Short mmCIF file of C-alpha atoms in Angstrom, two decimals:
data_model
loop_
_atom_site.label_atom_id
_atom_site.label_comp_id
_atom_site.label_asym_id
_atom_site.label_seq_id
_atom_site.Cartn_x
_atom_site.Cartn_y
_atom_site.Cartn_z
CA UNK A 1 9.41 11.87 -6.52
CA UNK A 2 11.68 9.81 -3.85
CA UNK A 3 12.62 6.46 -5.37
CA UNK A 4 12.82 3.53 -3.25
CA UNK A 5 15.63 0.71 -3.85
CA UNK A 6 15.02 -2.48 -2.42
CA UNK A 7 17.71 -4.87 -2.09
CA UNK A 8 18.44 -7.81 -2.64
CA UNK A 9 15.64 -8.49 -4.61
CA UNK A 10 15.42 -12.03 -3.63
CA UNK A 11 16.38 -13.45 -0.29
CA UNK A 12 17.23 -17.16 0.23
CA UNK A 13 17.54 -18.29 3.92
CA UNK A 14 16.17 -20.89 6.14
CA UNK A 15 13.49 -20.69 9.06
CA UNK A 16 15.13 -19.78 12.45
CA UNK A 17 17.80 -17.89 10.34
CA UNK A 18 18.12 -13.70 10.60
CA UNK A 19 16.82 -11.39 7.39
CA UNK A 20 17.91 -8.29 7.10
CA UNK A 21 15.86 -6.38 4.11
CA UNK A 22 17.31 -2.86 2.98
CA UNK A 23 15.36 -0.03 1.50
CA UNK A 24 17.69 2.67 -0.15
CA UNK A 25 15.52 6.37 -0.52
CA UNK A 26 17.06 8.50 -3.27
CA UNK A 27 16.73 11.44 -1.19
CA UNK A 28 16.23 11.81 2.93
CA UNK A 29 12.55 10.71 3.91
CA UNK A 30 11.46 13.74 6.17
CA UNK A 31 10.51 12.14 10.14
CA UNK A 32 11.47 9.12 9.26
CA UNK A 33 8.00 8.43 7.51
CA UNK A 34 8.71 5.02 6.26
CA UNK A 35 6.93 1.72 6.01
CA UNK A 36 6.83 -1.90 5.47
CA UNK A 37 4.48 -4.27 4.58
CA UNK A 38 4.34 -8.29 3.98
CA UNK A 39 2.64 -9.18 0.94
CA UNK A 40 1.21 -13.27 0.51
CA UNK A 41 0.58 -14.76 -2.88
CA UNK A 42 -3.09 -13.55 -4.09
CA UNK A 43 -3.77 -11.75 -0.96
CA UNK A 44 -3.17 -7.16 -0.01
CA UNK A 45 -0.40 -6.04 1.75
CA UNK A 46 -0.43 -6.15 5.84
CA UNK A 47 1.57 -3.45 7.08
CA UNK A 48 4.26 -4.56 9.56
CA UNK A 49 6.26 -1.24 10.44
CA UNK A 50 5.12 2.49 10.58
CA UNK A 51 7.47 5.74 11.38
CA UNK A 52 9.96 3.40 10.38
CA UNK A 53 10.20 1.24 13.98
CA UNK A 54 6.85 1.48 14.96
CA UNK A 55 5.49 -1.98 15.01
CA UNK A 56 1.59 -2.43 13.89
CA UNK A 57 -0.71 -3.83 16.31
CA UNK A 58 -0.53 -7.34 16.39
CA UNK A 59 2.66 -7.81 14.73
CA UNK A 60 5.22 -10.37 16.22
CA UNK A 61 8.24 -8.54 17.73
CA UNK A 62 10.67 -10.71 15.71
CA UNK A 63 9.96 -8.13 13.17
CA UNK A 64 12.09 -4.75 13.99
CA UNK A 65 12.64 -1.46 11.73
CA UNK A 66 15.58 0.73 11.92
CA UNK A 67 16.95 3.73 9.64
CA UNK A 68 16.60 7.41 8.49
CA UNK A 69 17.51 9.91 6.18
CA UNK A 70 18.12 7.41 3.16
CA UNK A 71 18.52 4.35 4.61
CA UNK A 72 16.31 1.47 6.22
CA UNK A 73 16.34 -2.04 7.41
CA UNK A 74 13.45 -4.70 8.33
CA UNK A 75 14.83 -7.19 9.92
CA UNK A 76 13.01 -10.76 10.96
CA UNK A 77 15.19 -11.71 14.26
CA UNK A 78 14.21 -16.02 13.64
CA UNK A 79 12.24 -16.49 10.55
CA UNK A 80 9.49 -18.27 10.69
CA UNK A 81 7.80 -20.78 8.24
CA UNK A 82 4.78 -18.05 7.65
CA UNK A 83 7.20 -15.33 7.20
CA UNK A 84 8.62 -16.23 3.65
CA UNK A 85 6.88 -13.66 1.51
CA UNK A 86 7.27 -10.25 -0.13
CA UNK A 87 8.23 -7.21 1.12
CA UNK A 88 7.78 -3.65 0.55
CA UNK A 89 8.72 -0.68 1.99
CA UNK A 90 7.08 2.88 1.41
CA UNK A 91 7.89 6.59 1.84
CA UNK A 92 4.78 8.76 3.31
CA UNK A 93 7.33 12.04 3.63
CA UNK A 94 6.10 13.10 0.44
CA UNK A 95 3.91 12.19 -2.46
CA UNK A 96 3.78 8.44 -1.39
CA UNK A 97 5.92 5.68 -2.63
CA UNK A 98 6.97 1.83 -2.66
CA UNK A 99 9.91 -0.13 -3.28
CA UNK A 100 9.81 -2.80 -6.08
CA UNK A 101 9.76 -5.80 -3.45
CA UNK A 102 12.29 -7.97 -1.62
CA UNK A 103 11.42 -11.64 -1.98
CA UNK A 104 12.22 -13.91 0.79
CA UNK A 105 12.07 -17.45 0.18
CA UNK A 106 13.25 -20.56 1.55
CA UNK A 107 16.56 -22.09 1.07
CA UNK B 1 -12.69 -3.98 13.15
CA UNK B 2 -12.56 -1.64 10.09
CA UNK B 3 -13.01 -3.68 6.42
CA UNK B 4 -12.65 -2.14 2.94
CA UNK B 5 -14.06 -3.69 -0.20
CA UNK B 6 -13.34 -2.97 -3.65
CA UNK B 7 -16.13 -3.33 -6.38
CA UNK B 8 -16.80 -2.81 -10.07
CA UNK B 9 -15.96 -4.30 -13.36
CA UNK B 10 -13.62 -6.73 -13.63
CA UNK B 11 -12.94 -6.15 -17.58
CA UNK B 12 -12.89 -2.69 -19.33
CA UNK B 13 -12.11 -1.57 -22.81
CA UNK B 14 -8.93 0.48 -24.40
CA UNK B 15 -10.03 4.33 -24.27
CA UNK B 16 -12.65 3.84 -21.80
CA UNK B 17 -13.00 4.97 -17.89
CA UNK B 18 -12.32 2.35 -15.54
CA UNK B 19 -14.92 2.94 -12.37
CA UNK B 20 -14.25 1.09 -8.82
CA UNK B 21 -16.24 1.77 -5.40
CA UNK B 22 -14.68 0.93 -2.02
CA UNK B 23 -17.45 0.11 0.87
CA UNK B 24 -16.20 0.44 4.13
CA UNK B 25 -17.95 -1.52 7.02
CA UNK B 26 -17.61 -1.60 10.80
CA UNK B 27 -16.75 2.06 10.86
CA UNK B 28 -18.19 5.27 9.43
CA UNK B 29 -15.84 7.26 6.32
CA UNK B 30 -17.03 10.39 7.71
CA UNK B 31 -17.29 10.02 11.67
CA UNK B 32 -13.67 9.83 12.25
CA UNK B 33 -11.03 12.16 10.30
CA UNK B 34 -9.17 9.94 8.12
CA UNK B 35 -7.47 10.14 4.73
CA UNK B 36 -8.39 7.22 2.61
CA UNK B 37 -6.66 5.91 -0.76
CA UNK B 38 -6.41 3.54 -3.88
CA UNK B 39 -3.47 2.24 -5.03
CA UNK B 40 -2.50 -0.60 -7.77
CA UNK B 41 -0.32 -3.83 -8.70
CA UNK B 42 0.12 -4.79 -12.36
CA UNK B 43 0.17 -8.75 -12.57
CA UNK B 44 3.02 -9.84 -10.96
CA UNK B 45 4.61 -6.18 -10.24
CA UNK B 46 5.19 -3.98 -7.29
CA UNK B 47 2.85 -1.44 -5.95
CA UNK B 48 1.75 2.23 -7.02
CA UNK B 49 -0.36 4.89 -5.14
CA UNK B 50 -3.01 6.40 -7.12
CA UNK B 51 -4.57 9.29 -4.93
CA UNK B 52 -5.87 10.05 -1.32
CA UNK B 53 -9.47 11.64 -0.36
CA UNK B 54 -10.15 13.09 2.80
CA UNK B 55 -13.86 12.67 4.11
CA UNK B 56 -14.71 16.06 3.61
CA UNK B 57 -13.84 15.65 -0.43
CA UNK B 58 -10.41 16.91 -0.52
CA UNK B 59 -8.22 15.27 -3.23
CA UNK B 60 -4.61 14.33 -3.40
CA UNK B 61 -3.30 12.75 -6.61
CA UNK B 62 0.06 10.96 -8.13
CA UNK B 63 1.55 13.28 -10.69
CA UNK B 64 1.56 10.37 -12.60
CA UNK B 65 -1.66 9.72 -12.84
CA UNK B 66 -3.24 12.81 -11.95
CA UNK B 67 -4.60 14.27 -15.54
CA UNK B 68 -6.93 10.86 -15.84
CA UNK B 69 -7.84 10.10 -12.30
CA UNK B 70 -10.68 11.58 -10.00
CA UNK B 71 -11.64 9.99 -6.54
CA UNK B 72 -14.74 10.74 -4.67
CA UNK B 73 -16.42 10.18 -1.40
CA UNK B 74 -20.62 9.14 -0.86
CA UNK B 75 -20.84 9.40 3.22
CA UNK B 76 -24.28 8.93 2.69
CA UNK B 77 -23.02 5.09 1.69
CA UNK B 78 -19.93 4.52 3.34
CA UNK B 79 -18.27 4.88 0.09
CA UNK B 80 -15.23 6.24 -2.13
CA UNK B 81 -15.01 5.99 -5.83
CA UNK B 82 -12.27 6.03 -8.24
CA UNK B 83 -12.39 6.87 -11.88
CA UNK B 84 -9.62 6.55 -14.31
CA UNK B 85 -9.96 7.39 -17.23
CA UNK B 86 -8.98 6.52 -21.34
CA UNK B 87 -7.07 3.59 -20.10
CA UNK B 88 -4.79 1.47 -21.74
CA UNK B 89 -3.76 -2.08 -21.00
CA UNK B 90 -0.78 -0.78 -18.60
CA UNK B 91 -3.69 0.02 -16.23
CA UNK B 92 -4.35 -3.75 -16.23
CA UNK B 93 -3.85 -4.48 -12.59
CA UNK B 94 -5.35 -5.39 -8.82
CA UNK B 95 -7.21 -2.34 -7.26
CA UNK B 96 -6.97 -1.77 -3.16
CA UNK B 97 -8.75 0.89 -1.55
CA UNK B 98 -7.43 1.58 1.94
CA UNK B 99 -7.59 3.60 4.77
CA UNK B 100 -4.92 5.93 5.60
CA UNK B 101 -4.52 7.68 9.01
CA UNK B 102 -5.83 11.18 10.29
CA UNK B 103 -3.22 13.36 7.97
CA UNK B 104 -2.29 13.11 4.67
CA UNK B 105 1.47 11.96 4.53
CA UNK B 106 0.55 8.00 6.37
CA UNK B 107 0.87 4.50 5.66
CA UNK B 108 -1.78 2.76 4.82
CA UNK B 109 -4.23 0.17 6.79
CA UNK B 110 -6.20 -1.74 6.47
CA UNK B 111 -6.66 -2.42 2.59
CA UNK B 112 -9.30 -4.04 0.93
CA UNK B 113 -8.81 -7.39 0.06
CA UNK B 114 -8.58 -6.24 -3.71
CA UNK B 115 -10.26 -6.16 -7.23
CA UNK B 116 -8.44 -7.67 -10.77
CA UNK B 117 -9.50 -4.80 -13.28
CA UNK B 118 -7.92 -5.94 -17.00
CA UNK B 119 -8.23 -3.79 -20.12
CA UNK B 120 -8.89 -5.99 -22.78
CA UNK B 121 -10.99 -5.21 -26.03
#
């Protein structure tokens, strides 16, 4: 099973500010087949990132995915007030899995 | 546009089978060739995959999980099931069905809005 490390765990910056999110794989993720996904209080996850810098339809293109092998990065170019969240990234190279969540919340 | 919804019993018993359905609307299971999948969130936790089905019935499952679980598809409905079974309250969590895409190894969306399933005597 690859094991996803998110980091940091919790975020603290201001809107209009840069976040950079990391998501450490504890072996390579084959084609790159990594995720991300925003997760709101009480609602599912939206995916924001496929094939780990494919944006999905409809999402802003403040949001940008980078990495491979064992290491990725979300980044948020200016946050936004609607952007402070949780995030989670997920390996699809094998037997699927998700990191334990990156909160970002306002300073 | 493509929406999933979860559906069952909110509260089950220690040592029982836990039993969820996923409708999908505004697209047919079985008409296009996609992969589609549960996966859970204990209360205030991150996220776990529980298994994949392909329309035709083919079953993929976490290791994990794999001796209790069983997913199954109705295209007569629009449906997929999931059973889990003799569960304990570490199975207390939100349920989201979701669709993956046309192979296996994918991401997944969209997801179901989600179900609160707590194992409680």
């Amino acid at each position: 099973e690859i094991v996803l490390t998110q980091s940091p765990a919790t975020l603290s910056l201001s809107p209009g500010e840069r976040a950079t999110l990391s998501c450490g794989a504890s072996q390579s993720v084959s084609s790159s087949y990594l995720a991300w996904y925003q997760q709101k209080p009480g609602l599912a996850p939206r995916l924001l990132i496929y094939d780990a810098s494919s944006r999905a339809t409809g999402i802003p293109d403040r949001f940008s995915g980078s990495g491979s092998g064992t290491d990725f990065t979300l980044t948020i170019s200016r946050l936004e007030p609607e952007d402070f969240a949780v995030y989670y990234c997920q390996q699809y190279g094998s037997s699927p899995t998700f990191g334990q969540g990156t909160r970002l919340e306002i300073k | 546009q493509l929406q999933l919804q979860e559906s069952g019993p909110g509260l089950v018993k220690p040592s029982e089978t836990l039993s969820l359905t996923c409708t999908v609307s505004g697209g047919s299971i079985s008409s296009s060739s996609y992969y589609w999948g549960w996966i859970r969130q204990p209360p205030g936790k991150g996220l776990e995959w529980i298994g994949s089905i392909y329309y035709s019935g083919s079953t993929y499952y976490n290791p994990s999980l794999k001796s209790r679980v069983t997913i199954s598809v109705d295209t007569s409905k629009n449906q997929f099931s999931l059973k889990l079974s003799s569960v304990t309250a570490a199975d207390t969590a939100v349920y989201y069905c979701a669709r993956l895409r046309w192979e296996l190894l994918s991401w997944f969306d969209p997801w179901g809005q989600g179900t609160l399933v707590t194992v409680s005597s």
